[in-house]
Amino acid sequence: MIARFVDAFTDVGMGIIVDKSPRTNEGKFRPWIRRMAGPVAITSFLIYQTGLQDMGMGFKIVYMYITYLLYGSIFYTAINIPYGSMQAAITSNPTERTQLSQFRSMGATIAQLVIGSVTPLIIYKTVNGQEIVKTDSTFTILAGAFSLLAVLFYFFCYKLTTERVDVDAGSVDENHTEKQGFVKELFITIKGTFGALKNRSLIGIIFTALFMILGQLMISSINNYLFPNVYNSSDALSQFNILNPIIALVIATPIAPIIANKIGKKEFGILAFGLSALAFGSLFFIRPENVLVFMAIAGVGMFGFFSFNVVIWAIITDVIDNIEIETHHRQDGQVYSLYSEKT
């Protein structure tokens, strides 16, 4: 909870910094990926230090707070806000933005699938018939390996992307037509940032994403209880957790952009979320006794859920464009930070 309160300031603050930073030969957003890749990886690695397990509980709690806040609220924010804002600078073509959103979702799903399936096989051991996390250096070594991979993939992201669109071009901020003092300019900037919350499209996407995340958390929590306790099958839970990425990668990811480009991203989002709500809502009333029937209907719901998630990043970029049209001021980082703060 403390981290979320800190994020409320660091996310928006980073959005302001990104928007205020000058465009370089590398672009406006890409340099932040290069600058912050190392700090993100290092602070992530520092969180998982099993060598400190014999320290006092007070030390461990303080260490946990410091490393987690440095990683999540400072350095990850400093790389995630520019990364999420960069889509508008890569292309102004709506179809290509949907494709970028598609590949972003695909990459995240593959990473979750690999980490979720491989990590438990490495860090757990069986003691007296019960699986517990290993207390040797295995966890720390694995965290170090993931941190190195993070730097590698951030490097690939930096090298293989190109900012083709000058998002600042033609954007006029009426509040900055003349030189302001630092404090006054900062106040005006912050006021403009939260003033964007008056935008109807931004409010819509924030609440939609908020309910999407709440739904995701609820589905995960309920399934962890439902399969082993109601259906008496923990194996079914594993099978469903494997089924979800397959639905996302094989079905939702290829199909969603095609339909969205034909009928519109907003219209497709309504249909996808409606299908998901219909499927999960029917489970509440049907309450199937057969676990396979439950998994089939829930799979339809997850298809709708994943389909919307494929195009949501492209919708956010459209929201940023809409705000620029209304305010004549470009706020990529600030608007994206307000959206990301919903988590």
mmCIF file of C-alpha atoms in Angstrom:
data_model
loop_
_atom_site.group_PDB
_atom_site.id
_atom_site.type_symbol
_atom_site.label_atom_id
_atom_site.label_comp_id
_atom_site.label_asym_id
_atom_site.label_seq_id
_atom_site.Cartn_x
_atom_site.Cartn_y
_atom_site.Cartn_z
ATOM 1 C CA MET A 1 0.000 0.000 0.000
ATOM 2 C CA ILE A 2 2.848 2.370 0.828
ATOM 3 C CA ALA A 3 4.428 1.553 -2.541
ATOM 4 C CA ARG A 4 1.197 2.466 -4.328
ATOM 5 C CA PHE A 5 1.107 5.847 -2.545
ATOM 6 C CA VAL A 6 4.722 6.459 -3.524
ATOM 7 C CA ASP A 7 3.858 5.479 -7.108
ATOM 8 C CA ALA A 8 1.186 8.173 -7.157
ATOM 9 C CA PHE A 9 3.998 10.732 -7.034
ATOM 10 C CA THR A 10 6.797 8.944 -8.905
ATOM 11 C CA ASP A 11 4.626 7.832 -11.859
ATOM 12 C CA VAL A 12 3.227 11.306 -12.494
ATOM 13 C CA GLY A 13 6.606 12.888 -11.731
ATOM 14 C CA MET A 14 8.312 10.660 -14.271
ATOM 15 C CA GLY A 15 5.619 11.471 -16.818
ATOM 16 C CA ILE A 16 6.356 15.181 -16.370
ATOM 17 C CA ILE A 17 10.132 14.579 -16.636
ATOM 18 C CA VAL A 18 9.715 12.573 -19.844
ATOM 19 C CA ASP A 19 7.490 15.207 -21.460
ATOM 20 C CA LYS A 20 9.873 17.993 -20.428
ATOM 21 C CA SER A 21 12.995 16.175 -21.655
ATOM 22 C CA PRO A 22 14.287 17.400 -25.040
ATOM 23 C CA ARG A 23 14.236 15.202 -28.109
ATOM 24 C CA THR A 24 17.724 13.867 -28.960
ATOM 25 C CA ASN A 25 19.177 12.059 -31.956
ATOM 26 C CA GLU A 26 18.132 8.826 -30.233
ATOM 27 C CA GLY A 27 14.603 10.079 -29.778
ATOM 28 C CA LYS A 28 12.622 11.371 -26.819
ATOM 29 C CA PHE A 29 11.744 8.120 -25.042
ATOM 30 C CA ARG A 30 14.361 5.540 -26.111
ATOM 31 C CA PRO A 31 17.263 7.080 -24.117
ATOM 32 C CA TRP A 32 15.440 6.322 -20.869
ATOM 33 C CA ILE A 33 15.437 2.602 -21.688
ATOM 34 C CA ARG A 34 19.224 2.692 -22.069
ATOM 35 C CA ARG A 35 19.745 4.806 -18.954
ATOM 36 C CA MET A 36 17.547 2.802 -16.607
ATOM 37 C CA ALA A 37 18.095 -0.795 -17.766
ATOM 38 C CA GLY A 38 21.038 -1.284 -15.392
ATOM 39 C CA PRO A 39 19.423 0.237 -12.254
ATOM 40 C CA VAL A 40 16.200 -1.752 -12.837
ATOM 41 C CA ALA A 41 18.103 -5.035 -13.143
ATOM 42 C CA ILE A 42 20.356 -4.362 -10.145
ATOM 43 C CA THR A 43 17.542 -3.358 -7.776
ATOM 44 C CA SER A 44 15.444 -6.328 -8.901
ATOM 45 C CA PHE A 45 18.371 -8.648 -8.120
ATOM 46 C CA LEU A 46 18.883 -7.062 -4.691
ATOM 47 C CA ILE A 47 15.342 -7.976 -3.632
ATOM 48 C CA TYR A 48 16.031 -11.724 -3.768
ATOM 49 C CA GLN A 49 19.014 -12.182 -1.432
ATOM 50 C CA THR A 50 18.655 -15.505 0.408
ATOM 51 C CA GLY A 51 22.060 -14.850 1.999
ATOM 52 C CA LEU A 52 20.323 -12.373 4.319
ATOM 53 C CA GLN A 53 17.824 -14.901 5.686
ATOM 54 C CA ASP A 54 19.580 -15.165 9.061
ATOM 55 C CA MET A 55 19.491 -11.411 9.690
ATOM 56 C CA GLY A 56 17.052 -9.989 12.230
ATOM 57 C CA MET A 57 13.421 -9.523 11.177
ATOM 58 C CA GLY A 58 13.645 -5.747 11.626
ATOM 59 C CA PHE A 59 16.612 -5.543 9.249
ATOM 60 C CA LYS A 60 14.873 -7.766 6.703
ATOM 61 C CA ILE A 61 11.687 -5.679 6.745
ATOM 62 C CA VAL A 62 13.637 -2.425 6.281
ATOM 63 C CA TYR A 63 15.718 -4.054 3.527
ATOM 64 C CA MET A 64 12.539 -5.286 1.831
ATOM 65 C CA TYR A 65 10.967 -1.813 1.889
ATOM 66 C CA ILE A 66 14.074 -0.084 0.532
ATOM 67 C CA THR A 67 14.830 -2.534 -2.291
ATOM 68 C CA TYR A 68 11.190 -2.913 -3.345
ATOM 69 C CA LEU A 69 10.564 0.837 -3.440
ATOM 70 C CA LEU A 70 13.830 1.488 -5.295
ATOM 71 C CA TYR A 71 12.953 -1.170 -7.853
ATOM 72 C CA GLY A 72 9.214 -0.695 -8.363
ATOM 73 C CA SER A 73 8.529 2.932 -7.489
ATOM 74 C CA ILE A 74 11.744 4.561 -8.735
ATOM 75 C CA PHE A 75 13.730 2.736 -11.389
ATOM 76 C CA TYR A 76 11.024 0.548 -12.965
ATOM 77 C CA THR A 77 8.787 3.626 -13.151
ATOM 78 C CA ALA A 78 11.646 5.511 -14.830
ATOM 79 C CA ILE A 79 11.797 2.903 -17.592
ATOM 80 C CA ASN A 80 8.143 1.836 -17.845
ATOM 81 C CA ILE A 81 6.624 5.311 -18.321
ATOM 82 C CA PRO A 82 8.902 6.204 -21.295
ATOM 83 C CA TYR A 83 8.474 2.700 -22.730
ATOM 84 C CA GLY A 84 4.699 2.864 -22.557
ATOM 85 C CA SER A 85 4.675 6.396 -23.975
ATOM 86 C CA MET A 86 6.971 5.554 -26.898
ATOM 87 C CA GLN A 87 4.314 3.909 -29.058
ATOM 88 C CA ALA A 88 3.040 7.240 -30.400
ATOM 89 C CA ALA A 89 6.579 8.198 -31.441
ATOM 90 C CA ILE A 90 7.144 4.921 -33.313
ATOM 91 C CA THR A 91 4.185 5.293 -35.672
ATOM 92 C CA SER A 92 1.102 7.446 -36.215
ATOM 93 C CA ASN A 93 -0.648 4.705 -38.217
ATOM 94 C CA PRO A 94 -3.614 3.289 -36.221
ATOM 95 C CA THR A 95 -3.189 -0.213 -37.686
ATOM 96 C CA GLU A 96 0.505 -0.288 -36.849
ATOM 97 C CA ARG A 97 -0.238 0.915 -33.315
ATOM 98 C CA THR A 98 -2.601 -2.033 -32.904
ATOM 99 C CA GLN A 99 0.173 -4.329 -34.131
ATOM 100 C CA LEU A 100 2.586 -2.829 -31.579
ATOM 101 C CA SER A 101 0.018 -3.462 -28.853
ATOM 102 C CA GLN A 102 -0.387 -7.005 -30.192
ATOM 103 C CA PHE A 103 3.325 -7.800 -29.962
ATOM 104 C CA ARG A 104 3.622 -6.160 -26.546
ATOM 105 C CA SER A 105 0.893 -8.460 -25.214
ATOM 106 C CA MET A 106 2.470 -11.436 -26.954
ATOM 107 C CA GLY A 107 5.863 -10.762 -25.385
ATOM 108 C CA ALA A 108 4.370 -10.343 -21.917
ATOM 109 C CA THR A 109 2.395 -13.590 -22.246
ATOM 110 C CA ILE A 110 5.440 -15.570 -23.396
ATOM 111 C CA ALA A 111 7.512 -14.199 -20.514
ATOM 112 C CA GLN A 112 4.795 -15.069 -17.984
ATOM 113 C CA LEU A 113 4.475 -18.562 -19.448
ATOM 114 C CA VAL A 114 8.222 -19.234 -19.281
ATOM 115 C CA ILE A 115 8.694 -17.764 -15.799
ATOM 116 C CA GLY A 116 5.534 -19.354 -14.409
ATOM 117 C CA SER A 117 6.405 -22.828 -15.710
ATOM 118 C CA VAL A 118 10.204 -22.903 -15.300
ATOM 119 C CA THR A 119 10.758 -21.037 -12.026
ATOM 120 C CA PRO A 120 8.738 -23.410 -9.759
ATOM 121 C CA LEU A 121 10.718 -26.376 -11.123
ATOM 122 C CA ILE A 122 13.962 -24.740 -9.971
ATOM 123 C CA ILE A 123 13.215 -22.983 -6.670
ATOM 124 C CA TYR A 124 11.041 -25.608 -4.949
ATOM 125 C CA LYS A 125 12.104 -28.780 -3.184
ATOM 126 C CA THR A 126 10.062 -31.551 -1.562
ATOM 127 C CA VAL A 127 10.454 -32.072 2.188
ATOM 128 C CA ASN A 128 8.295 -34.701 3.928
ATOM 129 C CA GLY A 129 5.935 -34.720 0.987
ATOM 130 C CA GLN A 130 5.501 -30.934 1.018
ATOM 131 C CA GLU A 131 6.928 -28.486 -1.530
ATOM 132 C CA ILE A 132 8.842 -25.557 -0.007
ATOM 133 C CA VAL A 133 11.125 -22.872 -1.444
ATOM 134 C CA LYS A 134 14.815 -23.748 -1.322
ATOM 135 C CA THR A 135 16.791 -21.789 1.260
ATOM 136 C CA ASP A 136 20.174 -22.050 -0.452
ATOM 137 C CA SER A 137 21.505 -19.640 -3.098
ATOM 138 C CA THR A 138 19.256 -21.039 -5.865
ATOM 139 C CA PHE A 139 16.701 -18.214 -5.622
ATOM 140 C CA THR A 140 19.400 -15.516 -5.719
ATOM 141 C CA ILE A 141 21.204 -17.122 -8.654
ATOM 142 C CA LEU A 142 17.947 -17.393 -10.605
ATOM 143 C CA ALA A 143 17.127 -13.747 -9.809
ATOM 144 C CA GLY A 144 20.576 -12.775 -11.100
ATOM 145 C CA ALA A 145 19.985 -14.721 -14.311
ATOM 146 C CA PHE A 146 16.626 -13.000 -14.851
ATOM 147 C CA SER A 147 18.224 -9.604 -14.153
ATOM 148 C CA LEU A 148 20.911 -10.222 -16.782
ATOM 149 C CA LEU A 149 18.235 -11.307 -19.247
ATOM 150 C CA ALA A 150 16.325 -8.103 -18.445
ATOM 151 C CA VAL A 151 19.348 -5.973 -19.393
ATOM 152 C CA LEU A 152 19.768 -8.008 -22.582
ATOM 153 C CA PHE A 153 16.154 -7.595 -23.667
ATOM 154 C CA TYR A 154 16.095 -3.907 -22.733
ATOM 155 C CA PHE A 155 19.155 -3.523 -24.973
ATOM 156 C CA PHE A 156 17.324 -5.272 -27.815
ATOM 157 C CA CYS A 157 14.301 -3.020 -27.260
ATOM 158 C CA TYR A 158 16.533 0.058 -27.380
ATOM 159 C CA LYS A 159 18.461 -1.001 -30.494
ATOM 160 C CA LEU A 160 15.544 -2.376 -32.515
ATOM 161 C CA THR A 161 13.097 0.510 -32.101
ATOM 162 C CA THR A 162 13.022 3.799 -33.973
ATOM 163 C CA GLU A 163 11.162 6.967 -33.067
ATOM 164 C CA ARG A 164 9.865 8.160 -36.435
ATOM 165 C CA VAL A 165 7.285 10.672 -35.205
ATOM 166 C CA ASP A 166 8.186 13.929 -33.477
ATOM 167 C CA VAL A 167 5.367 13.958 -30.937
ATOM 168 C CA ASP A 168 6.228 17.529 -29.913
ATOM 169 C CA ALA A 169 5.871 18.933 -33.412
ATOM 170 C CA GLY A 170 2.868 21.217 -33.775
ATOM 171 C CA SER A 171 1.960 20.866 -30.107
ATOM 172 C CA VAL A 172 1.346 24.253 -28.555
ATOM 173 C CA ASP A 173 0.912 24.756 -24.834
ATOM 174 C CA GLU A 174 -0.930 28.027 -24.313
ATOM 175 C CA ASN A 175 0.219 28.119 -20.689
ATOM 176 C CA HIS A 176 3.877 28.293 -21.739
ATOM 177 C CA THR A 177 3.846 31.009 -24.331
ATOM 178 C CA GLU A 178 6.183 33.034 -22.139
ATOM 179 C CA LYS A 179 8.972 32.238 -19.701
ATOM 180 C CA GLN A 180 7.755 31.193 -16.267
ATOM 181 C CA GLY A 181 9.570 30.831 -12.957
ATOM 182 C CA PHE A 182 10.458 27.248 -12.005
ATOM 183 C CA VAL A 183 7.875 26.905 -9.216
ATOM 184 C CA LYS A 184 5.104 28.511 -11.256
ATOM 185 C CA GLU A 185 5.944 26.400 -14.308
ATOM 186 C CA LEU A 186 5.942 23.244 -12.192
ATOM 187 C CA PHE A 187 2.555 24.165 -10.735
ATOM 188 C CA ILE A 188 1.126 24.808 -14.197
ATOM 189 C CA THR A 189 2.532 21.490 -15.429
ATOM 190 C CA ILE A 190 1.046 19.505 -12.550
ATOM 191 C CA LYS A 191 -2.261 21.319 -12.968
ATOM 192 C CA GLY A 192 -2.241 20.448 -16.674
ATOM 193 C CA THR A 193 -1.437 16.810 -15.896
ATOM 194 C CA PHE A 194 -4.388 16.298 -13.588
ATOM 195 C CA GLY A 195 -6.483 18.547 -15.786
ATOM 196 C CA ALA A 196 -6.267 15.773 -18.373
ATOM 197 C CA LEU A 197 -8.503 13.736 -16.070
ATOM 198 C CA LYS A 198 -11.400 15.859 -17.334
ATOM 199 C CA ASN A 199 -11.005 14.139 -20.692
ATOM 200 C CA ARG A 200 -13.834 11.670 -21.281
ATOM 201 C CA SER A 201 -11.726 9.154 -23.171
ATOM 202 C CA LEU A 202 -9.011 9.101 -20.475
ATOM 203 C CA ILE A 203 -11.581 8.561 -17.716
ATOM 204 C CA GLY A 204 -13.083 5.736 -19.768
ATOM 205 C CA ILE A 205 -9.800 3.901 -20.355
ATOM 206 C CA ILE A 206 -8.681 4.327 -16.724
ATOM 207 C CA PHE A 207 -11.870 2.821 -15.319
ATOM 208 C CA THR A 208 -11.910 0.090 -17.958
ATOM 209 C CA ALA A 209 -8.333 -0.902 -17.148
ATOM 210 C CA LEU A 210 -9.057 -0.695 -13.419
ATOM 211 C CA PHE A 211 -11.943 -3.143 -13.687
ATOM 212 C CA MET A 212 -9.856 -5.339 -15.992
ATOM 213 C CA ILE A 213 -7.114 -5.628 -13.366
ATOM 214 C CA LEU A 214 -9.632 -6.206 -10.561
ATOM 215 C CA GLY A 215 -11.208 -8.945 -12.670
ATOM 216 C CA GLN A 216 -7.818 -10.504 -13.358
ATOM 217 C CA LEU A 217 -6.921 -10.551 -9.656
ATOM 218 C CA MET A 218 -10.323 -11.935 -8.702
ATOM 219 C CA ILE A 219 -10.166 -14.710 -11.312
ATOM 220 C CA SER A 220 -6.701 -15.737 -10.125
ATOM 221 C CA SER A 221 -7.700 -15.710 -6.444
ATOM 222 C CA ILE A 222 -10.952 -17.611 -6.973
ATOM 223 C CA ASN A 223 -9.325 -20.275 -9.173
ATOM 224 C CA ASN A 224 -6.673 -20.959 -6.530
ATOM 225 C CA TYR A 225 -9.536 -21.878 -4.185
ATOM 226 C CA LEU A 226 -12.049 -23.272 -6.662
ATOM 227 C CA PHE A 227 -10.070 -26.038 -8.365
ATOM 228 C CA PRO A 228 -8.490 -27.729 -5.304
ATOM 229 C CA ASN A 229 -11.444 -27.206 -2.920
ATOM 230 C CA VAL A 230 -14.611 -27.355 -5.049
ATOM 231 C CA TYR A 231 -13.458 -29.649 -7.857
ATOM 232 C CA ASN A 232 -10.801 -31.419 -5.735
ATOM 233 C CA SER A 233 -8.313 -31.138 -8.575
ATOM 234 C CA SER A 234 -5.122 -29.099 -8.256
ATOM 235 C CA ASP A 235 -4.027 -30.667 -11.552
ATOM 236 C CA ALA A 236 -6.949 -28.905 -13.246
ATOM 237 C CA LEU A 237 -5.621 -25.596 -11.907
ATOM 238 C CA SER A 238 -2.233 -26.268 -13.522
ATOM 239 C CA GLN A 239 -3.945 -27.255 -16.768
ATOM 240 C CA PHE A 240 -6.048 -24.082 -16.741
ATOM 241 C CA ASN A 241 -2.938 -21.960 -16.067
ATOM 242 C CA ILE A 242 -1.296 -23.549 -19.099
ATOM 243 C CA LEU A 243 -4.472 -23.162 -21.167
ATOM 244 C CA ASN A 244 -4.674 -19.399 -20.555
ATOM 245 C CA PRO A 245 -1.405 -18.446 -22.322
ATOM 246 C CA ILE A 246 -2.334 -20.748 -25.215
ATOM 247 C CA ILE A 247 -5.674 -18.951 -25.580
ATOM 248 C CA ALA A 248 -3.853 -15.609 -25.443
ATOM 249 C CA LEU A 249 -1.065 -16.479 -27.915
ATOM 250 C CA VAL A 250 -2.749 -18.826 -30.375
ATOM 251 C CA ILE A 251 -6.281 -17.409 -30.539
ATOM 252 C CA ALA A 252 -6.682 -13.924 -29.054
ATOM 253 C CA THR A 253 -3.408 -12.337 -30.186
ATOM 254 C CA PRO A 254 -3.779 -13.131 -33.930
ATOM 255 C CA ILE A 255 -7.547 -12.562 -34.137
ATOM 256 C CA ALA A 256 -8.049 -9.448 -31.997
ATOM 257 C CA PRO A 257 -6.104 -6.946 -34.179
ATOM 258 C CA ILE A 258 -7.848 -8.147 -37.347
ATOM 259 C CA ILE A 259 -11.326 -7.599 -35.905
ATOM 260 C CA ALA A 260 -10.308 -4.349 -34.175
ATOM 261 C CA ASN A 261 -9.007 -2.887 -37.446
ATOM 262 C CA LYS A 262 -12.289 -3.753 -39.180
ATOM 263 C CA ILE A 263 -14.807 -2.475 -36.634
ATOM 264 C CA GLY A 264 -12.704 -0.106 -34.510
ATOM 265 C CA LYS A 265 -10.703 -0.619 -31.320
ATOM 266 C CA LYS A 266 -13.328 0.884 -29.014
ATOM 267 C CA GLU A 267 -16.141 -1.166 -30.530
ATOM 268 C CA PHE A 268 -14.029 -4.314 -30.379
ATOM 269 C CA GLY A 269 -13.156 -3.640 -26.747
ATOM 270 C CA ILE A 270 -16.859 -3.418 -25.877
ATOM 271 C CA LEU A 271 -17.573 -6.722 -27.621
ATOM 272 C CA ALA A 272 -14.572 -8.491 -26.056
ATOM 273 C CA PHE A 273 -15.372 -7.298 -22.532
ATOM 274 C CA GLY A 274 -19.061 -8.105 -23.083
ATOM 275 C CA LEU A 275 -18.203 -11.675 -24.100
ATOM 276 C CA SER A 276 -15.975 -12.064 -21.047
ATOM 277 C CA ALA A 277 -18.655 -10.715 -18.701
ATOM 278 C CA LEU A 278 -21.289 -12.990 -20.279
ATOM 279 C CA ALA A 279 -19.125 -16.097 -19.889
ATOM 280 C CA PHE A 280 -18.072 -15.489 -16.281
ATOM 281 C CA GLY A 281 -21.537 -14.243 -15.344
ATOM 282 C CA SER A 282 -23.113 -17.448 -16.694
ATOM 283 C CA LEU A 283 -20.753 -19.511 -14.510
ATOM 284 C CA PHE A 284 -22.189 -17.797 -11.437
ATOM 285 C CA PHE A 285 -25.665 -19.054 -12.320
ATOM 286 C CA ILE A 286 -24.840 -22.393 -13.989
ATOM 287 C CA ARG A 287 -22.222 -23.555 -11.454
ATOM 288 C CA PRO A 288 -21.204 -26.619 -13.504
ATOM 289 C CA GLU A 289 -20.353 -29.765 -11.559
ATOM 290 C CA ASN A 290 -17.972 -30.990 -14.257
ATOM 291 C CA VAL A 291 -14.592 -29.256 -14.113
ATOM 292 C CA LEU A 292 -14.127 -29.564 -17.882
ATOM 293 C CA VAL A 293 -17.373 -27.670 -18.495
ATOM 294 C CA PHE A 294 -16.191 -24.952 -16.119
ATOM 295 C CA MET A 295 -12.822 -24.721 -17.888
ATOM 296 C CA ALA A 296 -14.499 -24.515 -21.315
ATOM 297 C CA ILE A 297 -16.812 -21.652 -20.341
ATOM 298 C CA ALA A 298 -14.056 -19.880 -18.394
ATOM 299 C CA GLY A 299 -11.822 -20.281 -21.459
ATOM 300 C CA VAL A 300 -14.353 -18.294 -23.502
ATOM 301 C CA GLY A 301 -14.291 -15.610 -20.830
ATOM 302 C CA MET A 302 -10.499 -15.517 -20.859
ATOM 303 C CA PHE A 303 -10.563 -15.195 -24.666
ATOM 304 C CA GLY A 304 -12.618 -12.002 -24.350
ATOM 305 C CA PHE A 305 -10.355 -10.772 -21.577
ATOM 306 C CA PHE A 306 -7.132 -11.424 -23.490
ATOM 307 C CA SER A 307 -8.573 -10.013 -26.722
ATOM 308 C CA PHE A 308 -9.221 -6.640 -25.117
ATOM 309 C CA ASN A 309 -5.795 -6.694 -23.466
ATOM 310 C CA VAL A 310 -4.202 -7.066 -26.912
ATOM 311 C CA VAL A 311 -5.523 -3.697 -28.128
ATOM 312 C CA ILE A 312 -5.579 -1.671 -24.904
ATOM 313 C CA TRP A 313 -2.103 -0.162 -25.427
ATOM 314 C CA ALA A 314 -3.102 1.109 -28.862
ATOM 315 C CA ILE A 315 -6.256 2.645 -27.357
ATOM 316 C CA ILE A 316 -4.151 4.511 -24.782
ATOM 317 C CA THR A 317 -2.121 6.112 -27.575
ATOM 318 C CA ASP A 318 -5.366 7.176 -29.282
ATOM 319 C CA VAL A 319 -6.471 8.735 -25.976
ATOM 320 C CA ILE A 320 -3.231 10.744 -25.861
ATOM 321 C CA ASP A 321 -3.936 11.975 -29.412
ATOM 322 C CA ASN A 322 -7.486 12.905 -28.409
ATOM 323 C CA ILE A 323 -6.234 14.972 -25.466
ATOM 324 C CA GLU A 324 -3.773 16.783 -27.740
ATOM 325 C CA ILE A 325 -6.621 17.692 -30.115
ATOM 326 C CA GLU A 326 -8.671 19.108 -27.240
ATOM 327 C CA THR A 327 -5.869 20.921 -25.370
ATOM 328 C CA HIS A 328 -3.348 21.650 -28.172
ATOM 329 C CA HIS A 329 -0.722 20.252 -25.807
ATOM 330 C CA ARG A 330 1.081 16.918 -26.099
ATOM 331 C CA GLN A 331 1.314 14.967 -22.809
ATOM 332 C CA ASP A 332 2.464 11.431 -23.690
ATOM 333 C CA GLY A 333 4.350 10.706 -20.473
ATOM 334 C CA GLN A 334 1.935 12.506 -18.168
ATOM 335 C CA VAL A 335 -1.194 10.877 -19.589
ATOM 336 C CA TYR A 336 0.391 7.432 -19.661
ATOM 337 C CA SER A 337 1.516 7.909 -16.043
ATOM 338 C CA LEU A 338 -2.077 8.701 -15.007
ATOM 339 C CA TYR A 339 -3.224 5.535 -16.764
ATOM 340 C CA SER A 340 -0.468 3.355 -15.291
ATOM 341 C CA GLU A 341 -1.233 4.661 -11.799
ATOM 342 C CA LYS A 342 -4.476 2.671 -11.851
ATOM 343 C CA THR A 343 -2.441 -0.367 -10.793
#
